[in-house]
Coordinates of C-alpha atoms and ligand atoms in Angstrom, one line a residue:
M1 CA -42.7 -4.7 3.6
Q2 CA -43.7 -6.8 6.1
I3 CA -44.2 -10.3 5.4
S4 CA -47.0 -12.1 6.7
K5 CA -48.4 -14.7 4.9
V6 CA -46.4 -16.9 2.2
A7 CA -47.4 -18.7 -1.0
I8 CA -45.3 -21.2 -3.0
V9 CA -47.0 -22.0 -6.5
G10 CA -45.3 -25.7 -7.5
A11 CA -45.3 -28.5 -5.0
G12 CA -42.8 -30.3 -6.7
T13 CA -39.1 -31.1 -6.0
M14 CA -38.1 -27.0 -5.1
G15 CA -41.7 -25.9 -4.1
S16 CA -42.2 -28.5 -1.2
S17 CA -38.5 -28.2 0.3
I18 CA -38.9 -24.5 0.0
A19 CA -42.3 -24.7 2.1
V20 CA -40.5 -26.4 4.5
A21 CA -37.6 -23.9 4.4
V22 CA -40.2 -21.3 5.0
S23 CA -42.7 -22.8 7.8
G24 CA -39.5 -23.7 9.8
S25 CA -39.5 -20.3 10.2
G26 CA -42.9 -19.7 11.4
F27 CA -44.4 -18.1 8.2
P28 CA -48.0 -19.6 7.2
V29 CA -47.5 -20.9 3.6
V30 CA -50.0 -21.9 0.9
L31 CA -48.9 -24.6 -1.5
K32 CA -50.3 -24.9 -4.2
D33 CA -50.6 -27.1 -7.6
V34 CA -52.3 -28.1 -10.4
D35 CA -54.6 -30.7 -8.6
E36 CA -55.1 -32.8 -6.2
E37 CA -52.9 -35.0 -7.1
A38 CA -50.1 -32.8 -7.3
V39 CA -50.5 -31.1 -4.0
R40 CA -50.7 -34.4 -2.8
A41 CA -47.8 -35.6 -4.1
G42 CA -45.9 -32.3 -2.7
L43 CA -47.3 -32.7 0.5
Q44 CA -45.9 -36.3 1.0
R45 CA -42.6 -34.8 0.2
V46 CA -43.1 -32.2 2.8
D47 CA -43.7 -35.0 5.2
R48 CA -41.2 -36.9 4.1
L49 CA -38.7 -34.0 4.3
L50 CA -40.0 -33.3 8.0
A51 CA -39.7 -37.2 9.4
S52 CA -35.6 -36.9 7.9
M53 CA -35.3 -33.5 10.0
V54 CA -37.2 -35.5 13.1
K55 CA -34.6 -38.1 12.7
K56 CA -31.8 -35.4 12.9
G57 CA -33.0 -34.1 15.9
L58 CA -36.0 -31.9 15.3
P59 CA -38.4 -32.0 18.2
Q60 CA -41.6 -34.0 16.9
H61 CA -43.7 -31.4 18.2
D62 CA -42.0 -28.6 16.1
A63 CA -42.2 -30.5 13.2
E64 CA -45.7 -30.9 14.1
S65 CA -46.3 -27.5 14.4
Q66 CA -44.2 -26.6 11.2
R67 CA -46.5 -29.2 9.1
A68 CA -49.5 -27.2 10.4
L69 CA -48.2 -23.8 9.2
I70 CA -48.7 -25.6 5.6
E71 CA -52.0 -25.4 3.8
A72 CA -52.8 -27.2 0.3
A73 CA -54.6 -25.3 -2.8
T74 CA -55.6 -26.1 -6.2
N75 CA -56.6 -22.6 -6.6
Y76 CA -56.2 -19.2 -6.0
E77 CA -58.8 -18.6 -3.0
A78 CA -56.5 -18.1 0.2
F79 CA -54.1 -15.7 -2.2
P80 CA -55.6 -12.2 -1.4
D81 CA -54.2 -11.9 1.7
V82 CA -50.6 -13.4 0.4
D83 CA -47.4 -11.0 1.0
L84 CA -45.0 -13.0 -0.8
V85 CA -45.2 -15.7 -3.7
I86 CA -42.4 -18.0 -4.4
E87 CA -43.1 -19.3 -8.0
A88 CA -41.6 -22.5 -8.4
V89 CA -43.3 -24.0 -11.3
A90 CA -41.8 -25.9 -14.5
E91 CA -38.4 -24.2 -16.0
N92 CA -41.1 -23.1 -18.9
L93 CA -41.2 -19.5 -20.1
D94 CA -44.6 -20.2 -21.2
V95 CA -45.9 -21.7 -18.3
K96 CA -44.1 -19.7 -15.7
R97 CA -45.8 -16.7 -17.8
V98 CA -49.2 -18.0 -17.2
V99 CA -49.2 -18.5 -13.6
L100 CA -47.7 -15.0 -13.1
K101 CA -50.5 -13.5 -14.7
E102 CA -52.9 -15.5 -12.6
L103 CA -51.0 -14.2 -9.7
D104 CA -51.1 -10.9 -10.8
D105 CA -55.1 -11.1 -11.3
N106 CA -55.8 -13.0 -8.1
C107 CA -53.4 -11.1 -5.5
N108 CA -53.2 -8.0 -3.7
V109 CA -52.1 -5.2 -5.4
H110 CA -48.7 -5.2 -3.0
A111 CA -48.1 -8.8 -2.9
I112 CA -44.4 -9.4 -4.4
F113 CA -44.0 -12.3 -6.8
A114 CA -40.6 -13.8 -5.9
T115 CA -39.4 -16.3 -9.4
N116 CA -37.1 -19.6 -8.5
T117 CA -36.3 -19.7 -12.0
S118 CA -32.9 -21.3 -12.7
S119 CA -32.3 -19.5 -16.1
L120 CA -35.2 -17.7 -17.2
P121 CA -34.6 -13.8 -17.4
I122 CA -36.4 -11.6 -14.6
T123 CA -37.3 -8.8 -16.6
L124 CA -38.6 -10.8 -19.1
L125 CA -40.7 -12.6 -16.9
A126 CA -41.8 -9.5 -14.9
Q127 CA -43.7 -8.2 -18.1
A128 CA -46.6 -10.9 -17.7
T129 CA -47.6 -8.9 -14.6
R130 CA -48.8 -5.5 -14.5
R131 CA -46.2 -5.3 -11.4
P132 CA -43.0 -5.7 -12.8
D133 CA -41.4 -3.2 -9.9
K134 CA -42.7 -6.6 -7.6
V135 CA -41.3 -9.3 -9.4
V136 CA -38.1 -10.6 -8.6
G137 CA -35.8 -13.5 -8.9
M138 CA -35.1 -15.8 -5.3
H139 CA -32.7 -18.7 -6.8
F140 CA -32.8 -21.4 -3.6
F141 CA -30.6 -23.9 -4.2
N142 CA -32.0 -27.7 -3.9
P143 CA -32.5 -29.0 -1.3
A144 CA -34.4 -25.5 0.0
H145 CA -34.6 -26.2 3.3
L146 CA -30.9 -27.8 3.7
M147 CA -29.1 -25.4 1.7
K148 CA -27.9 -22.0 2.9
L149 CA -27.7 -20.0 -0.1
V150 CA -30.5 -17.9 -2.0
E151 CA -29.7 -15.4 -4.8
V152 CA -31.7 -12.5 -5.1
V153 CA -31.9 -11.1 -8.4
P154 CA -33.8 -7.8 -9.5
G155 CA -35.0 -7.2 -13.1
L156 CA -34.9 -4.3 -14.8
D157 CA -37.8 -2.9 -13.3
T158 CA -37.4 -4.6 -10.0
S159 CA -38.1 -1.8 -6.8
T160 CA -35.5 -1.3 -4.4
D161 CA -38.1 -2.1 -2.0
T162 CA -38.8 -5.7 -3.5
A163 CA -35.2 -6.3 -3.7
R164 CA -34.5 -4.8 -0.3
T165 CA -37.8 -7.3 0.9
A166 CA -36.7 -10.4 -1.1
V167 CA -33.3 -10.2 1.0
E168 CA -34.8 -9.6 4.1
F169 CA -37.0 -12.6 3.7
G170 CA -34.3 -14.6 2.7
Q171 CA -32.6 -13.7 5.8
A172 CA -35.6 -14.5 7.6
L173 CA -35.1 -17.8 6.5
G174 CA -31.9 -18.4 8.2
K175 CA -30.0 -18.1 4.8
L176 CA -27.5 -15.9 3.2
A177 CA -29.6 -14.1 0.8
V178 CA -27.1 -12.4 -1.7
R179 CA -28.6 -9.9 -4.2
V180 CA -27.1 -10.7 -7.8
E181 CA -27.2 -8.7 -10.8
E182 CA -29.5 -10.5 -13.5
C183 CA -27.3 -12.7 -16.2
P184 CA -27.6 -15.8 -17.4
S185 CA -27.4 -18.8 -14.7
F186 CA -26.8 -15.7 -12.0
L187 CA -23.7 -16.1 -9.8
V188 CA -23.1 -20.0 -8.8
N189 CA -24.7 -21.4 -11.3
R190 CA -22.6 -19.3 -13.8
L191 CA -19.1 -19.9 -12.3
L192 CA -19.9 -24.0 -11.6
G193 CA -20.8 -24.2 -15.7
R194 CA -17.0 -23.1 -16.2
Y195 CA -15.4 -25.4 -13.8
M196 CA -17.8 -28.5 -14.6
N197 CA -16.7 -27.6 -18.6
E198 CA -13.1 -27.4 -18.1
A199 CA -13.4 -31.1 -16.2
L200 CA -15.2 -32.6 -19.5
W201 CA -12.4 -30.6 -21.8
C202 CA -9.4 -32.3 -19.2
L203 CA -11.1 -35.8 -19.9
Q204 CA -11.4 -35.5 -23.7
E205 CA -8.0 -34.2 -23.7
G206 CA -6.7 -37.5 -21.7
V207 CA -5.0 -35.4 -19.2
A208 CA -6.8 -37.4 -16.2
T209 CA -9.4 -40.0 -15.6
V210 CA -13.1 -39.4 -14.4
E211 CA -11.8 -40.7 -10.9
E212 CA -8.7 -39.0 -10.8
I213 CA -10.2 -35.3 -11.9
D214 CA -12.9 -36.1 -9.4
R215 CA -10.4 -37.2 -6.2
A216 CA -8.3 -34.3 -7.4
A217 CA -11.3 -31.6 -6.8
V218 CA -12.4 -33.2 -3.7
E219 CA -9.0 -32.9 -2.2
Y220 CA -8.5 -29.7 -3.1
V221 CA -12.0 -27.8 -2.2
M222 CA -14.9 -29.9 -3.5
P223 CA -17.3 -31.8 -1.5
I224 CA -18.0 -33.8 -4.6
G225 CA -15.9 -34.4 -7.7
P226 CA -17.4 -32.9 -11.1
F227 CA -18.3 -36.1 -13.1
A228 CA -20.2 -37.5 -9.6
L229 CA -22.0 -34.3 -9.4
R230 CA -23.2 -34.3 -13.0
D231 CA -24.5 -38.0 -12.7
M232 CA -26.3 -36.8 -9.7
N233 CA -28.1 -33.9 -12.0
G234 CA -28.3 -36.0 -14.9
A235 CA -26.3 -35.4 -18.2
D236 CA -29.2 -34.6 -19.6
V237 CA -29.7 -31.3 -17.7
G238 CA -25.9 -30.5 -18.2
L239 CA -26.4 -30.6 -21.4
A240 CA -29.2 -28.0 -21.6
V241 CA -27.9 -25.8 -19.3
A242 CA -24.2 -26.0 -20.7
R243 CA -26.0 -24.8 -24.3
Y244 CA -27.6 -22.1 -22.6
N245 CA -24.7 -20.7 -21.4
Y246 CA -22.8 -21.4 -24.7
Q247 CA -25.4 -19.5 -26.4
E248 CA -25.7 -16.5 -23.8
Y249 CA -21.6 -16.2 -22.9
G250 CA -19.9 -17.3 -26.2
E251 CA -17.1 -19.2 -26.7
R252 CA -15.7 -19.5 -23.3
F253 CA -18.6 -21.6 -22.2
K254 CA -18.2 -23.9 -25.4
P255 CA -19.4 -27.8 -23.9
S256 CA -17.1 -30.5 -24.7
P257 CA -19.0 -33.0 -26.8
I258 CA -18.6 -35.8 -24.8
L259 CA -22.0 -34.5 -23.1
E260 CA -23.8 -35.0 -26.5
Q261 CA -22.8 -38.3 -26.3
M262 CA -23.4 -39.2 -23.2
V263 CA -27.1 -37.8 -23.4
K264 CA -27.1 -39.8 -27.1
R265 CA -26.0 -43.3 -25.1
N266 CA -28.7 -42.7 -22.2
F267 CA -25.6 -42.1 -19.7
L268 CA -27.5 -39.6 -18.2
G269 CA -26.3 -40.7 -14.5
Q270 CA -28.0 -41.9 -11.2
K271 CA -31.1 -41.9 -13.0
S272 CA -30.6 -44.2 -15.8
G273 CA -28.1 -46.6 -13.8
A274 CA -25.1 -45.2 -15.8
G275 CA -23.1 -42.0 -16.3
F276 CA -19.3 -41.5 -15.7
Y277 CA -20.0 -43.9 -13.0
E278 CA -22.1 -47.1 -12.8
Y279 CA -25.2 -47.1 -10.9
D280 CA -27.4 -49.7 -8.8
R281 CA -30.9 -48.7 -10.5
E282 CA -32.6 -49.6 -7.0
T283 CA -30.6 -47.8 -4.2
R284 CA -28.4 -45.9 -6.7
K285 CA -25.1 -46.4 -5.0
R286 CA -22.0 -46.4 -7.7
S287 CA -20.3 -49.5 -8.3
G288 CA -17.8 -48.1 -10.1
P289 CA -16.3 -46.1 -13.6
N290 CA -18.0 -47.0 -16.1
P291 CA -16.6 -49.3 -18.7
E292 CA -18.4 -48.2 -21.6
L293 CA -17.1 -44.6 -21.1
S294 CA -14.0 -45.3 -23.6
E295 CA -16.4 -45.8 -26.2
V296 CA -17.5 -41.9 -26.2
L297 CA -14.2 -41.1 -25.8
T298 CA -13.4 -43.2 -29.3
D299 CA -16.3 -41.2 -30.6
V300 CA -15.3 -37.8 -29.5
R301 CA -11.7 -39.0 -31.0
A302 CA -13.4 -39.9 -34.1
L303 CA -14.8 -36.6 -34.2
R304 CA -11.1 -35.4 -34.9
A305 CA -10.7 -38.1 -37.7
A306 CA -13.4 -36.2 -39.3
V307 CA -12.2 -32.6 -39.4
P308 CA -11.0 -31.9 -43.0
S309 CA -7.3 -30.9 -43.0
A310 CA -8.2 -28.6 -46.0
H311 CA -11.4 -27.1 -44.8
H312 CA -10.7 -24.3 -41.9
N313 CA -13.1 -24.2 -39.7
P314 CA -11.4 -22.5 -36.3
E315 CA -13.6 -24.6 -34.1
T316 CA -12.6 -27.8 -34.9
D317 CA -9.2 -27.5 -36.2
Q318 CA -8.6 -26.1 -32.2
L319 CA -10.0 -29.4 -31.1
A320 CA -8.4 -31.5 -33.6
R321 CA -5.2 -29.7 -32.6
V322 CA -5.9 -30.6 -28.7
L323 CA -6.6 -33.7 -29.4
Q324 CA -3.8 -34.8 -31.3
T325 CA -1.6 -33.1 -29.0
D326 CA -2.6 -34.5 -26.2
F327 CA -3.7 -38.1 -26.7
S328 CA -0.6 -38.5 -29.0
Q329 CA 1.2 -38.3 -25.3
P330 CA 2.3 -41.6 -23.5
E331 CA -0.1 -42.0 -20.6
T332 CA 2.4 -41.3 -18.3
A333 CA 3.5 -37.8 -19.3
I334 CA -0.3 -37.0 -19.7
H335 CA -1.3 -38.0 -16.1
A336 CA 1.7 -35.8 -15.1
S337 CA 0.2 -33.0 -16.9
F338 CA -2.7 -32.5 -15.1
R339 CA -3.0 -30.0 -12.1
V340 CA -5.8 -29.6 -10.4
E341 CA -6.0 -25.6 -10.4
R342 CA -6.3 -26.2 -14.5
L343 CA -10.2 -26.7 -13.4
F344 CA -10.6 -23.9 -10.9
L345 CA -8.7 -21.4 -13.4
P346 CA -11.7 -21.0 -15.3
M347 CA -14.2 -20.7 -12.5
I348 CA -11.4 -18.3 -11.1
N349 CA -11.0 -16.2 -14.2
E350 CA -15.7 -16.1 -14.4
A351 CA -15.5 -14.7 -10.9
F352 CA -13.4 -11.8 -11.9
L353 CA -15.2 -11.5 -15.0
V354 CA -18.6 -11.0 -12.7
L355 CA -16.7 -8.6 -10.5
Q356 CA -15.9 -6.8 -13.8
E357 CA -19.6 -6.7 -14.7
K358 CA -20.3 -5.9 -11.2
I359 CA -23.0 -8.6 -10.8
C360 CA -22.4 -9.0 -6.5
Q361 CA -20.2 -7.4 -4.2
A362 CA -16.5 -8.8 -4.1
E363 CA -17.4 -10.0 -0.2
D364 CA -20.2 -11.8 -1.0
L365 CA -18.5 -13.7 -4.0
D366 CA -16.5 -16.8 -1.7
P367 CA -19.2 -17.0 0.8
A368 CA -22.2 -17.4 -2.0
L369 CA -19.9 -20.3 -3.8
M370 CA -19.3 -21.7 -0.6
A371 CA -22.7 -21.8 0.5
G372 CA -24.0 -22.7 -2.9
L373 CA -21.3 -25.1 -3.9
G374 CA -20.4 -26.5 -0.3
M375 CA -16.8 -25.6 -1.5
R376 CA -14.5 -25.0 1.4
K377 CA -12.7 -22.1 -0.1
G378 CA -14.3 -19.2 -2.8
P379 CA -13.1 -18.6 -6.1
L380 CA -11.3 -15.4 -4.8
T381 CA -9.4 -17.3 -1.8
L382 CA -8.0 -19.6 -4.1
A383 CA -7.1 -17.0 -6.8
A384 CA -5.3 -15.2 -3.5
E385 CA -3.9 -18.3 -2.5
I386 CA -2.2 -19.4 -6.2
G387 CA -1.2 -15.9 -6.3
L388 CA -3.0 -14.0 -8.6
A389 CA 0.1 -13.0 -10.7
D390 CA 0.8 -16.6 -11.0
C391 CA -3.5 -17.3 -11.8
L392 CA -2.7 -14.8 -14.4
R393 CA 0.7 -16.7 -15.8
Q394 CA -1.3 -19.8 -15.7
L395 CA -4.0 -18.2 -17.6
E396 CA -2.3 -17.0 -20.4
E397 CA -0.2 -19.7 -20.9
L398 CA -3.8 -22.1 -21.2
F399 CA -5.2 -19.1 -23.7
Q400 CA -2.4 -19.8 -25.9
R401 CA -2.7 -23.5 -25.8
H402 CA -6.6 -23.9 -25.6
G403 CA -8.1 -20.5 -26.6
E404 CA -10.9 -18.6 -25.4
R405 CA -11.8 -20.5 -22.4
F406 CA -8.8 -19.0 -20.7
R407 CA -8.7 -15.8 -21.8
P408 CA -7.9 -13.6 -18.6
A409 CA -10.5 -11.2 -17.1
N410 CA -9.0 -7.9 -17.9
L411 CA -10.0 -7.0 -14.0
L412 CA -7.2 -9.9 -13.1
K413 CA -4.5 -7.8 -15.2
R414 CA -5.4 -4.6 -13.2
Y415 CA -5.1 -6.3 -10.0
V416 CA -1.9 -7.8 -11.3
W417 CA -0.6 -4.7 -12.4
G418 CA -1.7 -2.4 -9.1
G419 CA 0.5 -5.2 -7.5
R420 CA -2.5 -6.4 -5.3
T421 CA -2.5 -10.3 -3.4
T422 CA -5.9 -10.5 -2.7
V423 CA -9.5 -9.2 -3.8
V424 CA -11.3 -8.6 -0.9
Ligands
LIG501 P1 -40.7 -29.9 -10.6 O1 -41.1 -30.6 -12.2 O2 -40.5 -31.3 -9.6 O3 -42.0 -29.2 -10.0 C1 -42.8 -27.9 -10.6 C2 -44.2 -28.2 -10.3 O4 -44.8 -27.3 -10.8 C3 -44.7 -29.8 -10.6 O5 -45.3 -29.9 -9.4 C4 -45.9 -29.1 -11.5 O6 -47.2 -29.5 -11.3 C5 -46.4 -27.6 -11.2 N1 -46.8 -26.8 -11.9 C6 -46.7 -26.9 -13.0 N2 -47.9 -26.3 -13.5 C7 -48.3 -25.5 -12.6 C8 -49.2 -24.2 -12.8 N3 -49.4 -23.7 -13.5 N4 -49.7 -24.0 -11.2 C9 -49.2 -24.5 -10.2 N5 -48.5 -25.6 -10.2 C10 -47.9 -25.8 -11.2 O7 -40.0 -28.9 -10.9 P2 -38.6 -28.4 -9.4 O8 -37.4 -28.9 -9.6 O9 -39.4 -28.1 -8.5 O10 -38.4 -26.7 -10.4 C11 -39.1 -25.7 -10.3 C12 -38.3 -24.6 -10.4 O11 -37.3 -24.7 -9.6 C13 -37.9 -24.5 -11.9 O12 -37.9 -22.6 -12.4 C14 -36.2 -24.8 -11.7 O13 -35.4 -24.4 -13.0 C15 -36.1 -23.8 -10.2 N6 -34.9 -24.8 -9.7 C16 -35.2 -26.3 -9.7 C17 -33.7 -26.5 -8.8 C18 -33.5 -28.0 -8.7 O14 -32.3 -28.5 -8.7 N7 -34.8 -28.8 -8.9 C19 -33.1 -25.6 -8.1 C20 -33.0 -24.3 -8.3 C21 -34.5 -24.2 -9.3

């Protein structure tokens, strides 16, 4: 299907940067929000983004032409001739359902609705309309005008034509548009979640400090360490995501209690002035590690003390075992035991689980992770570099020691049994 005119509902952080991405490729855009004030704030964001692009070399004239393509709206008057609507309102099922129903009533029957949800099921959202075949997930990354990846997620009822149109539209924006089958957190955030969690477990066990873990991750393949990233996104957002993944996927996504403690103490990261690091509230510049973090770790250790030994609880018993083992080691021995692969093995293993579930094509996986997270190498390349047999061996050892987070994916075993050394 040919896309000539686009609308974006929700002119917040994502809506405004998506408007810049879409207008940048020459599409006229209607940018709608609830009232004049919200729309004005959205347009101001658009202007700020365009101004920063001009500073980086976009000709002023091009920025003005791009801006002229964006029309603001507080109602649906301009929607009947729109071909594609990108829904970017708050991450709330009820709010999104109301918006999708309104769109269904106000748009041409041919129009496609793409939702930018990060976590809500596309299949469920599609049911708010009489056109579930024309509803698809288009998961942009923040900031959408700069990030190269868009995950295109069809729901159960999404037609082939709708999914294809969404992929082609993503490509028309100059993005890497990767088709991802519907699953909680989709592809990139699902894999990211495993790595972010593991960083917390490493910290909890005392195998390395915040700075050591961040430095190791950056030296290995990441543009930013897991704790600096957590501080950027906010521990409260991180906790909600971690709980959601745990609820959907079970034990291997079990969040470390550190995250809950951080939220309790308002160590949310940059926005509250302190997280894993301390920040200047005005400039948000990092000033050093958060000295109170040791209290958080002490609280988590107290959890161990609170575990009644006579009462058998596999979860807390395991935690107690882990904490007992690792905190009782001398400092040097503890640090010597940290290997950066430990952070990435859960992500690599999840990549094999994703392929096992046929969530995406194997050849799309590394490029998606690289474009979505800025990794210098994707998890399948890392797996091949470590050696698939070695990955399996390390996972088996870690599984013996820590349980479910490291249960090796059956597909990885099959690759090793089959003597493969690479995945793609
Ligand atoms: P935001 O809170 O910055 O913006 C949401 C906007 O939607 C607000 O301006 C609000 O006024 C508007 N809105 C609410 N109800 C509306 C309605 N009925 N009609 C029109 N506008 C309405 O949120 P955000 O961070 O831009 O997130 C939007 C969506 O994008 C969410 O689904 C979120 O999960 C997803 N997402 C966010 C990120 C991110 O990093 N922020 C990344 C990827 C996806």
